[in-house]
Tab-separated table of C-alpha atoms and ligand atoms in Angstrom:
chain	number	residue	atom	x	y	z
I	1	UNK	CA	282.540	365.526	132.433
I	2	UNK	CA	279.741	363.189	131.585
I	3	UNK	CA	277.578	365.525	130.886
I	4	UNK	CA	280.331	367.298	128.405
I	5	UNK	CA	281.343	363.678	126.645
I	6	UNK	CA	277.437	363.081	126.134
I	7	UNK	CA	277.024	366.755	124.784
I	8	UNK	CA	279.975	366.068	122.472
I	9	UNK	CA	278.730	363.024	120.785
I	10	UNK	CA	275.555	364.349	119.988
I	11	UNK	CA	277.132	366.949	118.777
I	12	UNK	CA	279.295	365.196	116.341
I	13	UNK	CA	276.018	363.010	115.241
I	14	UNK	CA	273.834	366.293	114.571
I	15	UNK	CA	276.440	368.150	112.657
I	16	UNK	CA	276.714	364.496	109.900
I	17	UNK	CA	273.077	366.045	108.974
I	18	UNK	CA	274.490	368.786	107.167
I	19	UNK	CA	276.754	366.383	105.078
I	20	UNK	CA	275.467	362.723	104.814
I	21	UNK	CA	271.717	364.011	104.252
I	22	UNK	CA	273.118	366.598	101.729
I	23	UNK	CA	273.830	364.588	98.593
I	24	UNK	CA	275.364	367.659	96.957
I	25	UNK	CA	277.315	368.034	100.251
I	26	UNK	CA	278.438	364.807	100.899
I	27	UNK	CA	279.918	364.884	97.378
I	28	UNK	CA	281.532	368.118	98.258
I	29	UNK	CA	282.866	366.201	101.205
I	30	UNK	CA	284.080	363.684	99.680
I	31	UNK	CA	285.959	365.937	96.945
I	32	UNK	CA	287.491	367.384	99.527
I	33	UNK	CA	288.938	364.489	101.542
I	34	UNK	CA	289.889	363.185	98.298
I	35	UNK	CA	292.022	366.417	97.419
I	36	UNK	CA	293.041	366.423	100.843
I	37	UNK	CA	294.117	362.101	100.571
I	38	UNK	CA	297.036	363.909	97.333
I	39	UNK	CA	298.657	365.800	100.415
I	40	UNK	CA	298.237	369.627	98.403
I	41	UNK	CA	296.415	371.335	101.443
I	42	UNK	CA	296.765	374.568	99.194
I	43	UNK	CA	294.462	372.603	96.373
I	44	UNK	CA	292.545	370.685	98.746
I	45	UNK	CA	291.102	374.370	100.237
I	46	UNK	CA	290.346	376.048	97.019
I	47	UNK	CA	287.061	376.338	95.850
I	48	UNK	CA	285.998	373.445	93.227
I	49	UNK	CA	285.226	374.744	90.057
I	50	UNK	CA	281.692	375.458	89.008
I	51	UNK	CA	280.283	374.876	93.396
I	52	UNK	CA	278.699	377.214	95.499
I	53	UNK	CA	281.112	379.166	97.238
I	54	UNK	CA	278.533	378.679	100.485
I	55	UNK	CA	277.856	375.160	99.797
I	56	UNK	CA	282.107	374.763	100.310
I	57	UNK	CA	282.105	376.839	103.703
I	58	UNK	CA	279.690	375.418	104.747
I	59	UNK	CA	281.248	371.954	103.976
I	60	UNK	CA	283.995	372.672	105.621
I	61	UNK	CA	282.821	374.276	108.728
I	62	UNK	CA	280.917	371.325	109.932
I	63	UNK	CA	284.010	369.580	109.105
I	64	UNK	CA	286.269	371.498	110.785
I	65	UNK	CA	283.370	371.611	114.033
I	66	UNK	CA	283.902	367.682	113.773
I	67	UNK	CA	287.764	367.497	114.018
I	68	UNK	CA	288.029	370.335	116.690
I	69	UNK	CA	285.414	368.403	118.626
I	70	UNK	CA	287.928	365.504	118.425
I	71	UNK	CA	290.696	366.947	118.805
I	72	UNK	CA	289.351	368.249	121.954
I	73	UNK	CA	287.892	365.570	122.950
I	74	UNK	CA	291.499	364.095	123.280
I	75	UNK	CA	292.643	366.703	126.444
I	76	UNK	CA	289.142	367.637	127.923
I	77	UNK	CA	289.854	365.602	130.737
I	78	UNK	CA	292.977	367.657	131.602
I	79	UNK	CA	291.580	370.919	130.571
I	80	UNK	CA	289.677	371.421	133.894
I	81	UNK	CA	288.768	374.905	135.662
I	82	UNK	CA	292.222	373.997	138.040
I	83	UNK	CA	294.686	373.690	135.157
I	84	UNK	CA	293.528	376.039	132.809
I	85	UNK	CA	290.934	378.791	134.902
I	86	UNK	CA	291.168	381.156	132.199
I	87	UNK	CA	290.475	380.432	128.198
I	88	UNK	CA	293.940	381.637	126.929
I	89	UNK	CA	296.598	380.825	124.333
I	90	UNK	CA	300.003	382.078	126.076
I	91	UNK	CA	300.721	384.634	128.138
I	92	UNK	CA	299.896	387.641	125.798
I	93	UNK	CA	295.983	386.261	124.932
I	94	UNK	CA	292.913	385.667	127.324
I	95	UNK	CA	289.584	385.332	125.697
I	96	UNK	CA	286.081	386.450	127.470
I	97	UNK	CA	283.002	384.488	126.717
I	98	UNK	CA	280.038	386.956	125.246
I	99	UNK	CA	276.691	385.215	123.398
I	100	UNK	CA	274.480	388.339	123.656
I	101	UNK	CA	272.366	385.691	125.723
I	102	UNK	CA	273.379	385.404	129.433
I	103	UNK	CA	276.299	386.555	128.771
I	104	UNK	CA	275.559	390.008	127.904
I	105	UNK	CA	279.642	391.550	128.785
I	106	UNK	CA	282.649	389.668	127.628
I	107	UNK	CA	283.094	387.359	130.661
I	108	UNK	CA	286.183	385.524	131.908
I	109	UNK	CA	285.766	382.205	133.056
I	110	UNK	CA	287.787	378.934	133.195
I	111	UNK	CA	288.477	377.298	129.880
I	112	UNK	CA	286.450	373.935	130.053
I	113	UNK	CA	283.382	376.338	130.560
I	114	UNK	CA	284.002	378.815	127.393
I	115	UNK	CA	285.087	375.591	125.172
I	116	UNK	CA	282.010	374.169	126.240
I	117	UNK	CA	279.663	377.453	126.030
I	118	UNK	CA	281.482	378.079	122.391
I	119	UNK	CA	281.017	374.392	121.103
I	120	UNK	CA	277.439	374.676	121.919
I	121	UNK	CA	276.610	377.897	120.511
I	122	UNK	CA	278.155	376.764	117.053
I	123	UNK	CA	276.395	373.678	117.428
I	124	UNK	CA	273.284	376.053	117.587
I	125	UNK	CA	274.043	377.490	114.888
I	126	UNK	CA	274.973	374.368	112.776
I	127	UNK	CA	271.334	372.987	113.901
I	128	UNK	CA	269.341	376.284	113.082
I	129	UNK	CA	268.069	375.859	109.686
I	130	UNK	CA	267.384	379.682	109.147
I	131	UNK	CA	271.224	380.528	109.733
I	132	UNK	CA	273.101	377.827	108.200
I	133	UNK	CA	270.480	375.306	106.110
I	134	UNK	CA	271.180	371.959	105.994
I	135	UNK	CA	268.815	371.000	102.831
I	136	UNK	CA	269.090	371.374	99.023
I	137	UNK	CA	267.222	373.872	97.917
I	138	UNK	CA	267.114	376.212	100.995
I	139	UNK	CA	268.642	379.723	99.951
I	140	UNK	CA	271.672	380.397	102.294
I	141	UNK	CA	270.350	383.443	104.406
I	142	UNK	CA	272.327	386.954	103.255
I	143	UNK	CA	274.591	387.096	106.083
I	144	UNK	CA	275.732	383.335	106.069
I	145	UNK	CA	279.454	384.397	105.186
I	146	UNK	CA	279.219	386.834	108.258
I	147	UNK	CA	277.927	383.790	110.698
I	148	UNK	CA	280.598	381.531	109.212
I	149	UNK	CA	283.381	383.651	109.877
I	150	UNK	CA	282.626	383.837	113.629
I	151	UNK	CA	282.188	380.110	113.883
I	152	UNK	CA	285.959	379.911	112.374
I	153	UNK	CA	286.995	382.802	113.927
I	154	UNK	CA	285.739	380.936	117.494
I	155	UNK	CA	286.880	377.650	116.249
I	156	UNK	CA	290.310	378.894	115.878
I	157	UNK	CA	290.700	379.929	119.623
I	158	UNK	CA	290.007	375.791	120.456
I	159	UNK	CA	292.854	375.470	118.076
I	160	UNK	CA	295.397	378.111	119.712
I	161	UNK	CA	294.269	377.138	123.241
I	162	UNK	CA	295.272	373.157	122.689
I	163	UNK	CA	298.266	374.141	121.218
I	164	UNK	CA	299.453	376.472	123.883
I	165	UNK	CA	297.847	374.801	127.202
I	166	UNK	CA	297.698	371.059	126.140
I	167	UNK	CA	300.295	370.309	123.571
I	168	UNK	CA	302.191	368.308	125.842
I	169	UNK	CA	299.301	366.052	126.512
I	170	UNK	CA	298.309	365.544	122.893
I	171	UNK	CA	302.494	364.343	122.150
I	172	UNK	CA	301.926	362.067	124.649
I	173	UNK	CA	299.020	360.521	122.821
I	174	UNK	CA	301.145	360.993	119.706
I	175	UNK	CA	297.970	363.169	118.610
I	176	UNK	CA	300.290	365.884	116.926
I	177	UNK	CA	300.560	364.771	113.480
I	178	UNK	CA	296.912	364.775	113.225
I	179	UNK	CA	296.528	367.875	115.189
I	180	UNK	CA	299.374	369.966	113.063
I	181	UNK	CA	297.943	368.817	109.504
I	182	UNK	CA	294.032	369.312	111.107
I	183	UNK	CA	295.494	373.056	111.509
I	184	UNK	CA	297.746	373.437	108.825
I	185	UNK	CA	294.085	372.791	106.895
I	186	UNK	CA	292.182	374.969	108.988
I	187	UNK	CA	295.169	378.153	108.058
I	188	UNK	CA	295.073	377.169	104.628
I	189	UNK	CA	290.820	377.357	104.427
I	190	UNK	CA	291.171	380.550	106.585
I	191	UNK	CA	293.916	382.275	104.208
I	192	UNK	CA	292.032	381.357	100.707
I	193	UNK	CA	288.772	383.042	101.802
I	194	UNK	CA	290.423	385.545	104.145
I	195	UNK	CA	288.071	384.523	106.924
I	196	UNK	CA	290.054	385.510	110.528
I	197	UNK	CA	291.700	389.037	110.363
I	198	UNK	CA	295.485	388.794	110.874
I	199	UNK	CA	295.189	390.336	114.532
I	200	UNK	CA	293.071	387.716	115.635
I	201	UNK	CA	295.701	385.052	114.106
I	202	UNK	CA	298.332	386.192	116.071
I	203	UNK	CA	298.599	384.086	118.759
I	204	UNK	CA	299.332	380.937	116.698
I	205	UNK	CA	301.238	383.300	113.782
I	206	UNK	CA	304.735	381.339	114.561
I	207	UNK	CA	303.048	378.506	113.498
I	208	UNK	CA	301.170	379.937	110.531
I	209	UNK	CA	304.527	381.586	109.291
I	210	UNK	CA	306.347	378.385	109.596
I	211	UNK	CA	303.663	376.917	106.895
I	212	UNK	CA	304.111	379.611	104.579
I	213	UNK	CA	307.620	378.508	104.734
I	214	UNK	CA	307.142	374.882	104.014
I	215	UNK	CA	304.902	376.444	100.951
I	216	UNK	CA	307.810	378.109	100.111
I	217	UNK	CA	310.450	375.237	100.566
I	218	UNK	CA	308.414	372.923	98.155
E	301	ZN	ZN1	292.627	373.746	128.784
């Protein structure tokens, strides 16, 4: 677990390289919590006019690395290999951990381990300048979008897997405010640039529906 906190807060540190060293970025940033301080999530996602549509994902993955990492970091001490020894969301949905690395086959293991295996490789990513560059200047390689889809894509499985094995745990730390609107975000982001395919939504699509609702309601 020590090893895990001390992984985490470097990781958090290293990923404020893509943003507070960025000046275009950091103003991105701050556009965006700005949009996001008026309470439209719907506004807050869409691309600013005139910006880099890669300069904005990539904005808002690092962002969304950072509040998953927190989030997280909230229940990691409950989310051990006894409580949760698979990496699911409900019943119906089990995930298996495959890097093309060491793990060559989709693998199941307990859910502290893929969390952990998943935060690092994204962290990888985040840190590898020929995937996902951190300076201005530095041309955003050709298959960026397809490397930032996967990072949501895995990012969302953190998500569905506090919700369905920890959401007790993060009411009694009156986390769930901040966890619902940190996902309500997340859905909205995912929706405007169509970056999960619906199949891969469903475990959390109750939720997601019930936003479209409140949309709807308003
Ligand atoms: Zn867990």
């Amino acid at each position: 677990m020590d090893r895990f906190l001390h992984k985490k807060h470097l990781r958090t540190v290293q990923a404020k390289k893509h943003i507070q060293d960025n000046p275009k970025r950091h103003q991105l940033k701050k556009y965006a919590d700005a949009t996001l301080g008026s309470g439209n999530l719907r506004a807050a996602v869409a691309l600013p006019e005139g910006e880099d549509l890669n300069e904005w994902i990539a904005v808002n993955t690092v962002d969304f690395f950072n509040q998953i990492n927190m989030l997280y970091g909230t229940v990691t001490e409950f989310c051990t290999e006894d409580e949760c020894p698979t990496m699911s969301a409900g019943p119906k949905y089990e995930y298996h951990w495959a890097d093309g690395g060491k793990f060559k086959k989709p693998t199941r293991m307990p859910a502290p381990q893929y969390i952990d295996l998943l935060m690092s490789w994204i962290q990888d990513q985040l840190d590898n300048e020929a995937v996902f560059p951190s300076k201005i200047g530095v041309p955003f390689p050709k298959n960026f979008m397809q490397t930032a889809k996967m990072i949501i894509r895995r990012l969302f499985r953190v998500y569905a897997h506090i919700y369905y094995s920890h959401f007790e745990r993060i009411l009694s730390l009156g986390e769930q405010a901040h966890l619902n609107t940190s996902f309500k975000h997340f859905t909205y982001f995912v929706q405007e640039f169509n970056l999960i395919d619906k199949k891969e939504l469903s475990p959390m699509q109750y939720l997601i529906d019930g936003f479209e609702k409140d949309t709807q309601a308003k």
